[in-house]
Amino acid sequence: MDTHAGPLDVRSSRLEQLEGDFAALAPQLAQGPEKQAISTLHGMVQELWRAVGASGPAQARLGPNIEDIVELHQHAPAMEGDAVSTPLEIGQVAPEFALPDANGRTVRLSDFRGRPVVLAFYPLDWSPGCSRQLDLYQQEIEEFQRRGVELVGISVDSLYSHGAWAAVRGLKFPLLADFNPKGEVAKRYNVWRDKDGFSERALYVIDDTGVIRYVHVSPKLQHVPDIYELLEVLNGLNTRKAA
């Protein structure tokens, strides 16, 4: 199969395969109401495919499908720029916050006391770099869980944007809305980009007592932090706790 085939090509190929299977089986069916019903159903499927499966005015009237929405970030404008912030220092107590998640539930930093937490500040939902970064974290979520670490995303998007974006991308960890007052928590953590109206791409690792143990601000806004470096930091937290 062509590895560059799009969703429509894949569906078309699958339909052709099923069409061949039907053609081979149909002669084996005895004449009667059952065969007539199956043939009618087959015709309905063919008509539906012609109406919505092929490119053209009918598909255009339907608008984008879920696959188009998932791939929106591929066509979004690039998000670029140098870092402009100096983050909080390692060793100080992380500032408390209370922000809503995508379900409207208030989440506080103190809720995580007793276990480490990674705060992943990112600029905006739906943007190219943020989609890649949070997809990566979701793919490796078991690595965070295995280390007993809570992962939390924070951006200035509304809880409604977070809910839609998480659903489309299959994100299972909390996304918090630093929306009102806009960027208030990013400002407390010294990762706010005032001219842009969103945060740096930044990571804070906070230990089980609420103390900052690691900070990373991407030197370029489009740079996704190295996840292996992050996991090594989390390994170090567990080593320190064991000692």
XYZ file of N, CA and C in Angstrom:
729
model
N 0.844 -1.197 0.000
C 0.000 0.000 0.000
C 0.876 1.243 0.000
N 0.463 2.274 -0.692
C 1.216 3.521 -0.743
C 1.260 4.148 0.643
N 2.467 4.311 1.194
C 2.590 4.858 2.553
C 2.203 6.316 2.607
N 2.085 6.980 1.426
C 1.705 8.384 1.397
C 0.223 8.551 1.078
N -0.509 7.452 1.027
C -1.931 7.537 0.711
C -2.668 8.268 1.823
N -3.607 9.112 1.440
C -4.403 9.841 2.409
C -5.566 9.009 2.900
N -6.330 9.553 3.872
C -7.464 8.815 4.429
C -8.478 8.404 3.368
N -8.728 9.299 2.389
C -9.689 8.997 1.349
C -9.203 7.846 0.490
N -7.887 7.825 0.171
C -7.331 6.745 -0.630
C -7.439 5.413 0.107
N -7.180 5.439 1.413
C -7.258 4.213 2.213
C -8.680 3.680 2.227
N -9.662 4.582 2.438
C -11.054 4.147 2.452
C -11.468 3.586 1.109
N -11.002 4.234 0.007
C -11.335 3.762 -1.327
C -10.767 2.374 -1.570
N -9.523 2.149 -1.166
C -8.900 0.847 -1.340
C -9.648 -0.222 -0.555
N -10.040 0.096 0.676
C -10.779 -0.848 1.499
C -12.139 -1.170 0.880
N -12.800 -0.136 0.337
C -14.092 -0.357 -0.291
C -13.956 -1.271 -1.503
N -12.893 -1.087 -2.286
C -12.678 -1.951 -3.448
C -12.462 -3.393 -3.016
N -11.749 -3.587 -1.920
C -11.533 -4.938 -1.407
C -12.859 -5.589 -0.998
N -13.692 -4.834 -0.276
C -14.982 -5.357 0.151
C -15.902 -5.614 -1.039
N -15.800 -4.760 -2.053
C -16.596 -4.952 -3.255
C -16.237 -6.273 -3.927
N -14.941 -6.594 -3.954
C -14.495 -7.861 -4.519
C -14.999 -9.047 -3.725
N -14.980 -8.905 -2.370
C -15.489 -9.975 -1.514
C -16.981 -10.213 -1.774
N -17.736 -9.129 -1.933
C -19.170 -9.258 -2.190
C -19.424 -9.941 -3.529
N -18.658 -9.560 -4.545
C -18.844 -10.140 -5.871
C -18.575 -11.648 -5.855
N -17.606 -12.071 -5.025
C -17.280 -13.493 -4.948
C -18.343 -14.278 -4.181
N -18.938 -13.661 -3.184
C -19.915 -14.371 -2.344
C -21.331 -14.342 -2.899
N -21.678 -13.299 -3.624
C -23.063 -13.130 -4.081
C -23.604 -14.329 -4.855
N -22.827 -14.931 -5.802
C -23.378 -16.068 -6.552
C -23.691 -17.274 -5.675
N -23.105 -17.342 -4.467
C -23.341 -18.484 -3.594
C -24.651 -18.372 -2.815
N -25.270 -17.199 -2.848
C -26.517 -16.991 -2.116
C -27.699 -17.490 -2.933
N -28.580 -18.201 -2.260
C -29.783 -18.676 -2.939
C -30.718 -17.508 -3.216
N -31.456 -17.629 -4.342
C -32.421 -16.593 -4.661
C -33.501 -16.547 -3.577
N -33.916 -15.344 -3.219
C -34.947 -15.206 -2.208
C -34.873 -13.853 -1.545
N -35.684 -13.613 -0.552
C -35.715 -12.306 0.118
C -34.386 -11.923 0.762
N -33.646 -12.915 1.310
C -32.377 -12.602 1.967
C -31.385 -12.021 0.965
N -31.270 -12.673 -0.198
C -30.330 -12.170 -1.203
C -30.755 -10.810 -1.714
N -32.073 -10.621 -1.888
C -32.573 -9.329 -2.348
C -32.264 -8.230 -1.329
N -32.423 -8.568 -0.022
C -32.144 -7.570 1.017
C -30.665 -7.212 1.053
N -29.803 -8.228 0.944
C -28.362 -7.966 0.961
C -27.951 -7.138 -0.255
N -28.529 -7.451 -1.414
C -28.217 -6.696 -2.627
C -28.677 -5.248 -2.504
N -29.832 -5.054 -1.870
C -30.324 -3.691 -1.648
C -29.391 -2.916 -0.730
N -28.949 -3.581 0.354
C -28.007 -2.942 1.267
C -26.707 -2.594 0.550
N -26.238 -3.501 -0.289
C -25.025 -3.239 -1.063
C -25.197 -2.003 -1.940
N -26.363 -1.895 -2.577
C -26.618 -0.718 -3.413
C -26.661 0.562 -2.608
N -27.228 0.495 -1.400
C -27.277 1.679 -0.536
C -25.878 2.154 -0.173
N -24.999 1.201 0.160
C -23.626 1.559 0.512
C -22.929 2.224 -0.665
N -23.147 1.686 -1.867
C -22.523 2.261 -3.052
C -22.996 3.699 -3.292
N -24.299 3.910 -3.116
C -24.830 5.252 -3.310
C -24.288 6.225 -2.262
N -24.162 5.738 -1.014
C -23.617 6.581 0.054
C -22.178 6.953 -0.241
N -21.391 5.993 -0.723
C -19.998 6.285 -1.061
C -19.908 7.327 -2.163
N -20.752 7.177 -3.185
C -20.704 8.149 -4.281
C -21.088 9.545 -3.805
N -21.966 9.600 -2.799
C -22.440 10.898 -2.312
C -21.438 11.596 -1.414
N -20.758 10.822 -0.526
C -19.912 11.470 0.481
C -18.472 11.008 0.474
N -18.157 9.931 -0.207
C -16.799 9.407 -0.143
C -15.873 9.977 -1.169
N -16.391 10.348 -2.314
C -15.539 10.867 -3.381
C -15.413 12.371 -3.259
N -14.375 12.917 -3.851
C -14.191 14.369 -3.824
C -15.203 15.012 -4.750
N -15.546 16.246 -4.451
C -16.493 16.956 -5.289
C -17.441 17.772 -4.461
N -18.464 18.350 -5.093
C -19.387 19.242 -4.395
C -20.067 18.608 -3.199
N -20.429 17.283 -3.301
C -21.130 16.646 -2.173
C -20.269 16.635 -0.936
N -18.966 16.296 -1.087
C -18.072 16.276 0.059
C -17.849 17.683 0.585
N -17.752 18.645 -0.323
C -17.527 20.029 0.102
C -18.677 20.509 0.978
N -19.912 20.078 0.647
C -21.047 20.514 1.452
C -20.988 19.935 2.871
N -20.352 18.767 3.007
C -20.273 18.143 4.321
C -19.279 18.827 5.243
N -18.316 19.546 4.678
C -17.308 20.214 5.476
C -16.220 19.261 5.933
N -15.299 19.727 6.790
C -14.185 18.887 7.237
C -14.656 17.749 8.124
N -13.937 16.619 8.039
C -14.239 15.498 8.919
C -13.244 15.491 10.072
N -13.341 14.489 10.951
C -12.498 14.456 12.150
C -11.026 14.349 11.789
N -10.719 13.635 10.706
C -9.317 13.501 10.303
C -8.747 14.851 9.864
N -9.580 15.666 9.188
C -9.141 16.998 8.791
C -8.839 17.848 10.026
N -9.680 17.727 11.049
C -9.491 18.520 12.265
C -8.227 18.088 12.998
N -7.993 16.769 13.063
C -6.788 16.261 13.722
C -5.537 16.826 13.064
N -5.577 17.016 11.745
C -4.401 17.465 11.011
C -4.348 18.981 10.830
N -5.228 19.721 11.480
C -5.242 21.181 11.326
C -3.891 21.809 11.648
N -3.214 21.265 12.684
C -1.948 21.866 13.098
C -0.891 21.790 12.004
N -1.043 20.844 11.065
C -0.066 20.707 9.988
C -0.076 21.915 9.057
N -1.221 22.603 9.022
C -1.367 23.732 8.102
C -1.441 25.075 8.825
N -1.270 25.047 10.144
C -1.337 26.286 10.920
C -0.065 27.113 10.714
N -0.159 28.423 10.876
C 1.037 29.264 10.757
C 2.101 28.847 11.757
N 3.350 28.957 11.351
C 4.460 28.596 12.231
C 4.481 29.502 13.456
N 4.853 28.942 14.597
C 5.000 29.712 15.823
C 6.477 29.724 16.165
N 7.118 30.871 15.994
C 8.561 30.960 16.132
C 8.939 32.168 16.981
N 10.175 32.164 17.448
C 10.689 33.299 18.208
C 11.627 32.855 19.312
N 12.508 33.761 19.713
C 13.444 33.487 20.795
C 12.741 33.607 22.144
N 13.258 32.865 23.122
C 12.747 32.994 24.486
C 13.023 34.397 25.005
N 12.099 34.924 25.786
C 12.250 36.288 26.312
C 12.179 36.320 27.838
N 12.059 35.151 28.459
C 11.799 35.102 29.899
C 12.941 34.448 30.668
N 13.108 34.883 31.913
C 14.010 34.227 32.864
C 13.138 33.547 33.910
N 13.120 32.212 33.951
C 12.184 31.504 34.824
C 12.563 31.598 36.293
N 11.727 31.079 37.150
C 12.013 31.001 38.580
C 13.204 30.079 38.824
N 13.848 30.259 39.953
C 15.061 29.498 40.248
C 14.738 28.141 40.886
N 15.598 27.199 40.600
C 15.512 25.883 41.227
C 15.739 26.031 42.734
N 14.975 25.296 43.521
C 15.132 25.333 44.967
C 14.110 26.182 45.686
N 13.376 27.039 44.957
C 12.356 27.821 45.643
C 11.008 27.112 45.569
N 10.133 27.516 46.470
C 8.799 26.911 46.515
C 7.999 27.367 45.309
N 7.363 26.432 44.632
C 6.573 26.755 43.447
C 5.326 27.538 43.849
N 4.989 28.591 43.107
C 3.793 29.377 43.439
C 2.515 28.546 43.335
N 1.639 28.751 44.284
C 0.343 28.063 44.259
C -0.510 28.643 43.126
N -1.446 27.840 42.620
C -2.411 28.313 41.635
C -3.688 27.510 41.767
N -4.754 28.023 41.177
C -6.036 27.326 41.098
C -6.615 27.632 39.729
N -6.666 26.618 38.864
C -7.115 26.802 37.485
C -8.133 25.725 37.123
N -9.075 26.051 36.222
C -10.043 25.038 35.788
C -9.452 24.116 34.737
N -9.837 22.828 34.807
C -9.474 21.912 33.731
C -10.586 21.917 32.684
N -10.487 21.040 31.691
C -11.442 21.044 30.584
C -12.861 20.692 31.018
N -13.001 20.086 32.204
C -14.320 19.738 32.724
C -14.868 20.775 33.691
N -14.113 21.872 33.885
C -14.552 22.919 34.790
C -14.175 22.665 36.234
N -13.440 21.595 36.487
C -13.020 21.272 37.859
C -11.790 22.099 38.214
N -11.786 22.720 39.390
C -10.652 23.521 39.827
C -9.510 22.620 40.284
N -8.336 22.861 39.719
C -7.135 22.089 40.055
C -6.129 23.037 40.697
N -5.617 22.652 41.861
C -4.622 23.453 42.570
C -3.286 22.712 42.595
N -2.198 23.459 42.640
C -0.891 22.825 42.757
C -0.821 21.987 44.026
N -1.416 22.482 45.088
C -1.378 21.764 46.365
C -2.107 20.418 46.308
N -2.951 20.226 45.293
C -3.617 18.931 45.134
C -2.609 17.810 44.897
N -1.423 18.174 44.398
C -0.419 17.175 44.038
C 0.621 16.970 45.136
N 0.449 17.635 46.272
C 1.416 17.498 47.352
C 1.535 16.024 47.759
N 2.774 15.564 47.876
C 3.019 14.161 48.190
C 3.477 13.359 46.987
N 3.431 13.973 45.799
C 3.955 13.323 44.602
C 4.472 14.388 43.642
N 5.461 14.069 42.826
C 6.028 15.058 41.897
C 5.020 15.420 40.805
N 5.191 16.604 40.250
C 4.335 17.054 39.163
C 5.186 17.781 38.121
N 4.863 17.572 36.863
C 5.474 18.314 35.760
C 4.445 19.311 35.250
N 4.782 20.600 35.298
C 3.947 21.633 34.702
C 4.507 21.937 33.320
N 3.737 21.654 32.293
C 4.158 21.916 30.920
C 3.406 23.140 30.406
N 4.068 24.304 30.482
C 3.492 25.516 29.905
C 3.710 25.476 28.394
N 2.671 25.747 27.636
C 2.812 25.777 26.176
C 2.001 26.953 25.628
N 2.357 27.455 24.446
C 1.722 28.685 23.940
C 0.219 28.570 23.690
N -0.190 27.681 22.779
C -1.595 27.648 22.380
C -2.019 26.262 21.906
N -3.268 25.903 22.206
C -3.867 24.723 21.591
C -3.844 24.879 20.064
N -3.872 23.764 19.362
C -4.024 23.704 17.908
C -2.797 24.151 17.134
N -1.749 24.645 17.808
C -0.562 25.107 17.095
C 0.360 23.928 16.795
N 1.239 24.058 15.798
C 2.058 22.913 15.354
C 2.940 22.322 16.452
N 3.769 23.151 17.093
C 4.697 22.642 18.098
C 3.990 22.069 19.313
N 2.901 22.708 19.723
C 2.180 22.242 20.909
C 1.496 20.906 20.639
N 1.004 20.738 19.421
C 0.392 19.455 19.059
C 1.428 18.347 19.126
N 2.620 18.594 18.575
C 3.670 17.574 18.603
C 4.113 17.286 20.024
N 4.291 18.331 20.830
C 4.788 18.144 22.194
C 3.818 17.347 23.044
N 2.554 17.733 23.047
C 1.604 17.044 23.913
C 1.237 15.663 23.379
N 1.276 15.488 22.067
C 1.116 14.141 21.513
C 2.217 13.220 22.040
N 3.438 13.738 22.072
C 4.577 12.960 22.557
C 4.371 12.567 24.014
N 3.925 13.508 24.836
C 3.708 13.201 26.251
C 2.607 12.153 26.423
N 1.562 12.241 25.604
C 0.505 11.249 25.698
C 1.019 9.867 25.295
N 1.847 9.812 24.252
C 2.417 8.536 23.817
C 3.287 7.907 24.900
N 3.927 8.759 25.711
C 4.834 8.275 26.761
C 4.226 8.396 28.152
N 2.903 8.494 28.234
C 2.264 8.751 29.524
C 2.589 7.661 30.542
N 2.779 6.442 30.086
C 3.105 5.364 31.020
C 4.470 5.574 31.673
N 5.376 6.257 30.978
C 6.682 6.559 31.569
C 6.529 7.516 32.744
N 5.618 8.474 32.636
C 5.348 9.386 33.748
C 4.663 8.627 34.886
N 3.693 7.819 34.531
C 2.952 7.067 35.550
C 3.865 6.098 36.291
N 4.766 5.458 35.556
C 5.669 4.485 36.171
C 6.573 5.149 37.201
N 6.843 6.419 37.021
C 7.683 7.177 37.950
C 6.857 7.888 39.015
N 5.554 7.664 39.002
C 4.687 8.276 40.003
C 4.546 9.773 39.859
N 4.620 10.268 38.619
C 4.621 11.708 38.358
C 3.310 12.131 37.701
N 2.754 13.247 38.177
C 1.582 13.842 37.551
C 2.037 14.805 36.459
N 1.367 14.766 35.323
C 1.672 15.644 34.192
C 0.492 16.569 33.968
N 0.779 17.865 33.859
C -0.272 18.862 33.693
C 0.146 19.848 32.609
N -0.726 20.101 31.648
C -0.486 21.132 30.648
C -1.180 22.421 31.035
N -0.551 23.560 30.720
C -1.125 24.870 31.041
C -0.944 25.804 29.851
N -2.027 26.421 29.421
C -1.940 27.474 28.399
C -3.053 28.485 28.649
N -3.065 29.560 27.859
C -4.063 30.617 28.050
C -5.390 30.315 27.358
N -5.493 29.162 26.710
C -6.745 28.822 26.037
C -7.864 28.586 27.045
N -9.103 28.725 26.581
C -10.251 28.494 27.452
C -10.433 27.008 27.720
N -11.207 26.689 28.743
C -11.468 25.283 29.047
C -12.221 24.611 27.902
N -12.986 25.375 27.114
C -13.716 24.791 25.985
C -12.757 24.409 24.861
N -11.780 25.261 24.613
C -10.756 24.920 23.629
C -9.978 23.696 24.085
N -9.598 23.660 25.356
C -8.878 22.506 25.899
C -9.682 21.217 25.720
N -10.987 21.283 26.002
C -11.812 20.093 25.894
C -11.865 19.559 24.474
N -12.058 20.462 23.505
C -12.127 20.037 22.107
C -10.782 19.512 21.631
N -9.710 20.220 21.999
C -8.369 19.834 21.531
C -7.951 18.498 22.130
N -8.225 18.301 23.420
C -7.880 17.036 24.067
C -8.656 15.881 23.448
N -9.929 16.116 23.126
C -10.738 15.060 22.527
C -10.218 14.676 21.150
N -9.880 15.666 20.353
C -9.391 15.405 18.995
C -8.047 14.694 19.012
N -7.170 15.077 19.937
C -5.821 14.538 19.947
C -5.666 13.353 20.895
N -6.726 13.031 21.638
C -6.656 11.872 22.527
C -5.791 12.097 23.749
N -5.764 13.334 24.257
C -4.951 13.657 25.428
C -5.727 13.319 26.701
N -5.107 12.553 27.593
C -5.783 12.079 28.799
C -5.342 12.787 30.070
N -4.244 13.545 30.025
C -3.788 14.261 31.222
C -4.448 15.633 31.270
N -4.491 16.272 32.445
C -5.221 17.541 32.579
C -4.590 18.679 31.777
N -5.447 19.478 31.161
C -5.051 20.736 30.530
C -5.767 21.847 31.287
N -4.994 22.776 31.828
C -5.556 23.832 32.664
C -5.615 25.147 31.898
N -6.708 25.890 32.130
C -6.963 27.133 31.401
C -6.482 28.336 32.209
N -5.345 28.885 31.803
C -4.789 30.100 32.415
C -5.408 31.302 31.704
N -6.733 31.359 31.744
C -7.521 32.194 30.839
C -8.016 33.485 31.470
N -8.351 33.415 32.772
C -8.940 34.589 33.397
C -8.525 34.674 34.869
N -7.669 35.640 35.232
C -7.030 36.637 34.368
C -6.032 35.985 33.413
N -5.975 36.464 32.211
C -5.184 35.835 31.164
C -3.699 35.805 31.517
N -3.151 34.588 31.540
C -1.718 34.422 31.768
C -1.255 34.666 33.183
N -2.178 34.719 34.129
C -1.804 35.046 35.507
C -0.820 34.034 36.081
N -1.040 32.750 35.837
C -0.146 31.729 36.384
C 1.181 31.725 35.630
N 1.151 31.899 34.324
C 2.400 32.000 33.558
C 3.244 33.165 34.070
N 2.600 34.253 34.458
C 3.326 35.400 35.005
C 3.949 35.056 36.359
N 3.231 34.303 37.192
C 3.784 33.910 38.489
C 5.032 33.041 38.314
N 5.047 32.281 37.232
C 6.180 31.388 36.971
C 7.214 32.016 36.029
N 7.061 33.310 35.754
C 8.023 34.082 34.939
C 8.232 33.490 33.542
N 7.129 33.016 32.925
C 7.254 32.474 31.564
C 6.221 33.119 30.629
N 5.824 34.343 30.932
C 4.817 35.038 30.138
C 5.488 35.869 29.044
N 4.946 35.787 27.841
C 5.414 36.594 26.696
C 4.373 37.692 26.468
N 4.623 38.849 27.028
C 3.618 39.908 27.045
C 3.234 40.365 25.643
N 4.199 40.506 24.750
C 3.891 40.993 23.400
C 3.083 39.983 22.596
N 3.238 38.718 22.910
C 2.527 37.671 22.161
C 1.181 37.319 22.776
N 1.050 37.539 24.084
C -0.197 37.184 24.744
C -0.316 35.715 25.065
N 0.819 35.009 25.173
C 0.825 33.609 25.609
C 2.153 33.312 26.271
N 2.296 32.078 26.786
C 3.487 31.743 27.567
C 4.612 31.227 26.687
N 5.788 31.148 27.298
C 6.895 30.409 26.699
C 6.526 28.919 26.635
N 7.334 28.178 25.904
C 7.255 26.725 26.004
C 8.221 26.334 27.117
N 7.666 25.969 28.268
C 8.488 25.808 29.463
C 8.037 24.611 30.287
N 8.992 24.026 30.996
C 8.722 22.910 31.889
C 9.197 23.253 33.293
N 8.370 22.928 34.270
C 8.762 22.976 35.679
C 8.534 21.600 36.272
N 9.558 21.055 36.905
C 9.411 19.823 37.680
C 9.394 20.215 39.149
N 8.325 19.843 39.828
C 8.124 20.211 41.225
C 8.052 18.931 42.048
N 8.829 18.863 43.111
C 8.891 17.619 43.879
C 7.680 17.463 44.784
N 7.676 16.397 45.561
C 6.499 16.067 46.371
C 6.272 17.017 47.534
N 7.236 17.905 47.797
C 7.061 18.902 48.859
C 6.706 20.278 48.302
N 6.600 20.379 46.966
C 6.240 21.656 46.350
C 7.416 22.533 45.979
N 8.628 21.965 45.945
C 9.833 22.729 45.620
C 10.229 22.490 44.159
N 10.632 23.553 43.480
C 11.054 23.457 42.077
C 12.401 22.745 42.007
N 12.473 21.664 41.222
C 13.708 20.882 41.095
C 14.310 20.940 39.694
N 13.552 21.422 38.732
C 14.061 21.499 37.350
C 13.232 22.522 36.594
N 13.926 23.282 35.749
C 13.253 24.277 34.910
C 13.862 24.224 33.514
N 13.020 24.301 32.529
C 13.498 24.406 31.151
C 12.586 25.354 30.388
N 13.201 26.364 29.761
C 12.487 27.234 28.826
C 13.122 27.026 27.458
N 12.322 26.625 26.478
C 12.874 26.381 25.149
C 13.503 27.663 24.613
N 14.761 27.610 24.156
C 15.416 28.813 23.648
C 14.731 29.381 22.411
N 14.090 28.502 21.650
C 13.257 28.906 20.522
C 11.839 28.400 20.785
N 10.871 29.246 20.533
C 9.488 28.903 20.846
C 9.057 27.618 20.151
N 9.604 27.366 18.971
C 9.204 26.196 18.191
C 9.910 24.909 18.624
N 10.866 25.000 19.556
C 11.616 23.823 19.982
C 10.837 23.028 21.041
N 10.626 21.745 20.781
C 9.993 20.870 21.753
C 11.060 20.338 22.699
N 10.891 20.463 24.021
C 11.909 19.984 24.972
C 12.202 18.499 24.804
N 13.433 18.133 25.115
C 13.878 16.747 25.016
C 13.209 15.910 26.105
N 12.374 14.965 25.718
C 11.648 14.166 26.711
C 12.585 13.240 27.476
N 13.678 12.807 26.851
C 14.597 11.910 27.540
C 15.322 12.646 28.666
N 15.639 13.904 28.446
C 16.223 14.712 29.520
C 15.232 14.865 30.659
N 13.978 15.096 30.319
C 12.943 15.233 31.344
C 12.802 13.946 32.157
N 12.793 12.807 31.487
C 12.653 11.530 32.195
C 13.851 11.257 33.101
N 15.036 11.677 32.674
C 16.220 11.517 33.522
C 16.098 12.370 34.783
N 15.562 13.568 34.635
C 15.335 14.420 35.803
C 14.364 13.733 36.767
N 13.317 13.138 36.228
C 12.337 12.465 37.075
C 12.953 11.236 37.741
N 13.857 10.559 37.055
C 14.576 9.444 37.675
C 15.375 9.936 38.863
N 15.988 11.114 38.706
C 16.786 11.689 39.783
C 15.945 12.027 41.003
N 14.698 12.451 40.780
C 13.811 12.729 41.912
C 13.559 11.477 42.725
N 13.331 10.378 42.026
C 13.078 9.120 42.720
C 14.323 8.630 43.476
N 15.495 8.872 42.891
C 16.747 8.487 43.546
C 16.949 9.280 44.823
N 16.666 10.588 44.750
C 16.827 11.454 45.929
C 15.866 11.031 47.033
N 14.619 10.684 46.633
C 13.622 10.285 47.620
C 14.012 8.969 48.305
N 14.557 8.028 47.494
C 14.968 6.740 48.045
C 16.119 6.880 49.038
N 17.005 7.872 48.771
C 18.149 8.090 49.642
C 17.696 8.704 50.969
